[in-house]
């Protein structure tokens, strides 16, 4: 999900420059990172990551931070020059930035295993069939972007991750038996994390609320929900409360229709044994 071969090179200098502006303004106003974080609703760790140029500032961060630091417009202007992350399709980048700060992140995927759960071998198998073909550097950027996103699962223990996976992508055996075996092992391991719930929608299921397609949902630290839909070479970020509520309702229904977490893990273990 969210890959592309028209990516822009990341300028780490632009992130560091924005971070330096934020750092200077914060110190000018006599605030430590925790105090600024309290004012804008972000953690001290997040403030540090932005100041050090390690994290792209979320859109919901820039405006309140600028207001808290004198409302000079300096941060808004600096944000205009921020470069994007490599390895991510242009339509996916805004969602990728938002999910880094989400307190709840839900994902239903019916076409493939979602990016947050993919292995390197699985990513490379998907890339091998991409059209138009990708170059080796572009494939490397894809995997680098995946690993960066996947760090959230381990580094954000207070974020609740929920995944609903269809059974059939495993049966397809993308990349071959060994790639699928490694993929199942990886998902079983991720499923042991306290902040991660993984459910499988069985191949035979008479009632299914998600037939309209994949679903991505997240809740921001400000307790606002967003949804994201992705199709062929395009993606759509949804913020309308009514539309997001409809998608939330569908996801909630699917959680009741899919196998339980325990039964899902058992099914994956049986599928691995059959390989």
Short mmCIF file of C-alpha atoms in Angstrom, two decimals:
data_model
loop_
_atom_site.label_atom_id
_atom_site.label_comp_id
_atom_site.label_asym_id
_atom_site.label_seq_id
_atom_site.Cartn_x
_atom_site.Cartn_y
_atom_site.Cartn_z
CA UNK A 1 0.00 0.00 0.00
CA UNK A 2 1.12 3.52 -0.74
CA UNK A 3 4.08 2.68 -2.94
CA UNK A 4 5.02 4.34 -6.15
CA UNK A 5 7.82 4.79 -8.65
CA UNK A 6 7.47 8.55 -9.01
CA UNK A 7 8.77 9.40 -5.57
CA UNK A 8 10.67 12.56 -4.71
CA UNK A 9 14.07 12.40 -3.01
CA UNK A 10 13.90 13.28 0.65
CA UNK A 11 15.86 16.31 1.72
CA UNK A 12 16.91 15.58 5.27
CA UNK A 13 18.19 19.16 5.33
CA UNK A 14 14.66 20.52 5.11
CA UNK A 15 13.58 18.47 8.11
CA UNK A 16 16.62 19.60 10.08
CA UNK A 17 15.98 23.21 9.11
CA UNK A 18 12.38 23.06 10.29
CA UNK A 19 13.57 21.38 13.49
CA UNK A 20 16.17 24.10 14.05
CA UNK A 21 13.54 26.82 13.65
CA UNK A 22 11.27 25.04 16.11
CA UNK A 23 14.15 24.58 18.57
CA UNK A 24 15.17 28.24 18.37
CA UNK A 25 11.63 29.53 18.84
CA UNK A 26 11.02 27.18 21.77
CA UNK A 27 14.18 28.29 23.57
CA UNK A 28 13.44 31.96 22.79
CA UNK A 29 10.14 31.55 24.66
CA UNK A 30 11.82 29.77 27.57
CA UNK A 31 10.01 26.46 27.12
CA UNK A 32 11.41 22.98 27.46
CA UNK A 33 10.20 20.23 25.16
CA UNK A 34 7.71 18.87 27.65
CA UNK A 35 6.17 22.30 28.22
CA UNK A 36 5.77 22.91 24.50
CA UNK A 37 4.33 19.44 24.11
CA UNK A 38 1.72 20.20 26.77
CA UNK A 39 0.71 23.35 24.91
CA UNK A 40 0.24 21.66 21.54
CA UNK A 41 -0.89 18.19 22.64
CA UNK A 42 2.19 16.19 21.67
CA UNK A 43 4.73 14.27 23.72
CA UNK A 44 8.18 15.50 24.65
CA UNK A 45 9.58 12.61 22.60
CA UNK A 46 7.70 13.80 19.50
CA UNK A 47 8.95 17.39 19.96
CA UNK A 48 12.51 16.05 20.22
CA UNK A 49 12.13 13.94 17.07
CA UNK A 50 10.87 16.93 15.08
CA UNK A 51 13.61 19.23 16.37
CA UNK A 52 16.28 16.69 15.46
CA UNK A 53 14.91 16.34 11.93
CA UNK A 54 13.90 12.71 12.40
CA UNK A 55 10.15 13.14 12.06
CA UNK A 56 7.99 14.95 9.52
CA UNK A 57 5.75 17.31 11.54
CA UNK A 58 2.09 16.39 11.38
CA UNK A 59 -0.27 18.89 9.79
CA UNK A 60 -2.13 19.18 13.10
CA UNK A 61 1.13 20.15 14.82
CA UNK A 62 2.32 23.10 12.73
CA UNK A 63 -0.52 25.58 13.35
CA UNK A 64 -0.82 25.19 17.16
CA UNK A 65 2.96 25.15 17.52
CA UNK A 66 3.24 28.39 15.58
CA UNK A 67 0.57 29.98 17.76
CA UNK A 68 2.23 28.77 20.96
CA UNK A 69 5.57 30.23 19.84
CA UNK A 70 4.53 33.79 19.10
CA UNK A 71 2.27 33.35 16.07
CA UNK A 72 4.98 34.79 13.82
CA UNK A 73 4.25 32.50 10.88
CA UNK A 74 7.85 31.27 10.91
CA UNK A 75 6.89 27.62 11.36
CA UNK A 76 4.17 27.84 8.73
CA UNK A 77 6.65 29.27 6.25
CA UNK A 78 9.32 26.70 7.13
CA UNK A 79 6.77 23.89 6.68
CA UNK A 80 6.17 24.96 3.08
CA UNK A 81 9.70 23.84 2.20
CA UNK A 82 9.58 20.42 3.81
CA UNK A 83 10.36 17.60 1.42
CA UNK A 84 8.52 14.29 1.29
CA UNK A 85 9.56 10.82 2.32
CA UNK A 86 11.07 8.56 -0.38
CA UNK A 87 9.45 5.24 -1.21
CA UNK A 88 5.91 6.49 -0.60
CA UNK A 89 3.45 7.41 -3.31
CA UNK A 90 2.53 11.09 -3.32
CA UNK A 91 -1.13 10.42 -2.51
CA UNK A 92 -0.19 8.32 0.54
CA UNK A 93 2.29 10.65 2.21
CA UNK A 94 -0.19 12.76 4.17
CA UNK A 95 -1.74 9.62 5.65
CA UNK A 96 1.72 8.23 6.44
CA UNK A 97 2.55 11.37 8.42
CA UNK A 98 -0.74 11.26 10.30
CA UNK A 99 -0.43 7.60 11.27
CA UNK A 100 2.89 8.31 13.01
CA UNK A 101 0.96 10.16 15.73
CA UNK A 102 -2.27 8.12 15.76
CA UNK A 103 -3.52 6.73 19.06
CA UNK A 104 -5.73 4.19 17.28
CA UNK A 105 -4.98 2.73 13.87
CA UNK A 106 -7.28 0.21 12.14
CA UNK A 107 -6.58 -1.53 8.85
CA UNK A 108 -8.62 -3.93 6.71
CA UNK A 109 -6.97 -5.19 3.55
CA UNK A 110 -8.55 -7.55 1.04
CA UNK A 111 -5.97 -7.51 -1.79
CA UNK A 112 -2.66 -8.20 -0.07
CA UNK A 113 -1.01 -8.16 3.34
CA UNK A 114 -0.93 -4.51 4.54
CA UNK A 115 2.36 -2.65 4.54
CA UNK A 116 2.70 -2.52 8.33
CA UNK A 117 2.82 -6.34 8.41
CA UNK A 118 4.87 -7.07 5.29
CA UNK A 119 8.28 -8.75 5.26
CA UNK A 120 11.19 -7.74 3.03
CA UNK A 121 10.78 -10.84 0.85
CA UNK A 122 7.06 -10.15 0.44
CA UNK A 123 7.70 -6.50 -0.49
CA UNK A 124 10.25 -7.56 -3.10
CA UNK A 125 7.83 -10.16 -4.51
CA UNK A 126 5.16 -7.48 -4.88
CA UNK A 127 7.65 -5.08 -6.46
CA UNK A 128 8.72 -7.68 -9.01
CA UNK A 129 5.24 -7.59 -10.56
CA UNK A 130 4.80 -3.82 -10.45
CA UNK A 131 3.87 -2.11 -13.73
CA UNK A 132 5.51 0.00 -14.92
CA UNK A 133 8.62 -1.87 -13.69
CA UNK A 134 10.57 -0.42 -10.77
CA UNK A 135 14.30 0.18 -10.67
CA UNK A 136 16.47 -1.41 -7.97
CA UNK A 137 16.86 1.92 -6.12
CA UNK A 138 13.08 2.41 -6.16
CA UNK A 139 12.55 -1.05 -4.69
CA UNK A 140 15.11 -0.28 -1.98
CA UNK A 141 13.23 2.95 -1.19
CA UNK A 142 9.99 0.98 -0.92
CA UNK A 143 11.46 -1.39 1.64
CA UNK A 144 13.14 1.44 3.56
CA UNK A 145 9.80 3.25 3.77
CA UNK A 146 8.10 0.04 4.97
CA UNK A 147 10.62 -0.56 7.74
CA UNK A 148 10.33 3.06 8.89
CA UNK A 149 6.53 2.76 9.13
CA UNK A 150 6.69 -0.64 10.83
CA UNK A 151 8.77 0.76 13.68
CA UNK A 152 5.54 2.27 15.00
CA UNK A 153 4.32 -1.17 16.07
CA UNK A 154 7.20 -1.44 18.55
CA UNK A 155 7.91 2.21 19.35
CA UNK A 156 4.30 3.28 20.04
CA UNK A 157 3.11 0.82 22.74
CA UNK A 158 0.25 3.15 23.69
CA UNK A 159 -1.16 3.12 20.16
CA UNK A 160 -3.76 0.40 19.54
CA UNK A 161 -3.33 -1.34 16.18
CA UNK A 162 -6.11 -3.49 14.73
CA UNK A 163 -5.76 -5.52 11.54
CA UNK A 164 -8.38 -7.56 9.69
CA UNK A 165 -6.77 -9.75 7.04
CA UNK A 166 -8.48 -11.85 4.43
CA UNK A 167 -7.49 -15.52 4.33
CA UNK A 168 -7.03 -15.67 0.56
CA UNK A 169 -3.86 -13.52 0.22
CA UNK A 170 -2.03 -16.20 2.23
CA UNK A 171 -3.40 -18.94 0.00
CA UNK A 172 -2.15 -17.07 -3.07
CA UNK A 173 1.43 -17.66 -1.85
CA UNK A 174 2.81 -14.48 -3.38
CA UNK A 175 6.54 -14.97 -3.91
CA UNK A 176 6.37 -18.69 -3.25
CA UNK A 177 6.09 -21.06 -0.31
CA UNK A 178 9.12 -19.82 1.63
CA UNK A 179 8.10 -16.17 1.32
CA UNK A 180 4.62 -17.08 2.59
CA UNK A 181 6.03 -19.14 5.44
CA UNK A 182 8.24 -16.25 6.57
CA UNK A 183 5.30 -13.87 6.23
CA UNK A 184 3.06 -15.97 8.47
CA UNK A 185 5.84 -16.35 11.03
CA UNK A 186 6.30 -12.58 11.06
CA UNK A 187 2.58 -11.90 11.51
CA UNK A 188 2.33 -14.47 14.29
CA UNK A 189 5.20 -12.70 16.06
CA UNK A 190 3.64 -9.26 15.62
CA UNK A 191 0.38 -10.70 16.95
CA UNK A 192 2.02 -11.28 20.33
CA UNK A 193 2.45 -7.53 20.93
CA UNK A 194 0.02 -6.19 23.53
CA UNK A 195 -0.95 -3.21 21.39
CA UNK A 196 -1.70 -5.27 18.26
CA UNK A 197 -4.86 -7.22 17.41
CA UNK A 198 -4.91 -9.39 14.28
CA UNK A 199 -8.04 -11.07 12.98
CA UNK A 200 -8.54 -13.16 9.85
CA UNK A 201 -11.67 -13.04 7.73
CA UNK A 202 -12.21 -16.67 6.70
CA UNK A 203 -12.39 -17.65 3.06
CA UNK A 204 -15.96 -18.86 3.50
CA UNK A 205 -18.01 -16.11 5.11
CA UNK A 206 -21.67 -15.60 4.23
CA UNK A 207 -21.86 -12.12 5.82
CA UNK A 208 -19.17 -9.56 5.15
CA UNK A 209 -19.50 -5.82 5.81
CA UNK A 210 -16.29 -4.91 4.00
CA UNK A 211 -17.05 -5.91 0.43
CA UNK A 212 -16.76 -2.28 -0.70
CA UNK A 213 -12.98 -2.50 -0.36
CA UNK A 214 -10.01 -1.83 1.94
CA UNK A 215 -10.38 0.37 5.03
CA UNK A 216 -7.88 2.50 6.93
CA UNK A 217 -8.96 4.42 10.01
CA UNK A 218 -7.04 6.42 12.57
CA UNK A 219 -7.70 8.55 15.64
CA UNK A 220 -5.45 11.56 16.25
CA UNK A 221 -4.22 12.73 19.68
CA UNK A 222 -6.98 15.36 19.43
CA UNK A 223 -9.49 12.46 19.23
CA UNK A 224 -10.51 13.19 15.66
CA UNK A 225 -11.03 10.25 13.30
CA UNK A 226 -9.89 10.10 9.67
CA UNK A 227 -10.29 7.43 6.99
CA UNK A 228 -8.24 6.63 3.93
CA UNK A 229 -9.21 4.81 0.74
CA UNK A 230 -6.72 3.69 -1.88
CA UNK A 231 -7.26 2.49 -5.43
CA UNK A 232 -5.31 2.20 -8.65
CA UNK A 233 -2.66 4.98 -8.62
CA UNK A 234 -4.73 7.14 -6.30
CA UNK A 235 -5.73 7.63 -2.68
CA UNK A 236 -8.33 9.67 -0.84
CA UNK A 237 -8.09 11.05 2.70
CA UNK A 238 -11.55 11.38 4.28
CA UNK A 239 -12.25 13.80 7.13
CA UNK A 240 -16.02 14.27 6.79
CA UNK A 241 -17.47 13.03 10.08
CA UNK A 242 -20.47 11.36 8.45
CA UNK A 243 -18.39 9.39 5.94
CA UNK A 244 -15.82 8.42 8.55
CA UNK A 245 -18.62 7.22 10.87
CA UNK A 246 -20.01 4.97 8.12
CA UNK A 247 -16.59 3.41 7.58
CA UNK A 248 -16.10 2.98 11.33
CA UNK A 249 -19.44 1.15 11.50
CA UNK A 250 -18.40 -1.20 8.71
CA UNK A 251 -15.09 -1.94 10.40
CA UNK A 252 -16.82 -2.61 13.72
CA UNK A 253 -19.19 -5.06 12.04
CA UNK A 254 -16.26 -6.85 10.38
CA UNK A 255 -14.55 -7.30 13.72
CA UNK A 256 -17.58 -9.32 14.82
CA UNK A 257 -17.66 -11.29 11.56
CA UNK A 258 -13.97 -12.20 11.40
CA UNK A 259 -12.43 -14.99 13.45
CA UNK A 260 -11.51 -14.14 17.02
CA UNK A 261 -7.91 -13.19 17.72
CA UNK A 262 -7.20 -16.63 19.19
CA UNK A 263 -8.89 -18.48 16.33
CA UNK A 264 -7.11 -16.26 13.81
CA UNK A 265 -3.71 -17.15 15.25
CA UNK A 266 -4.67 -20.82 15.21
CA UNK A 267 -5.70 -20.60 11.56
CA UNK A 268 -2.41 -18.94 10.61
CA UNK A 269 -0.48 -21.64 12.45
CA UNK A 270 -2.42 -24.36 10.60
CA UNK A 271 -1.84 -22.60 7.27
CA UNK A 272 1.87 -22.44 7.99
CA UNK A 273 1.92 -26.13 8.84
CA UNK A 274 0.28 -26.91 5.50
CA UNK A 275 3.02 -25.17 3.51
#
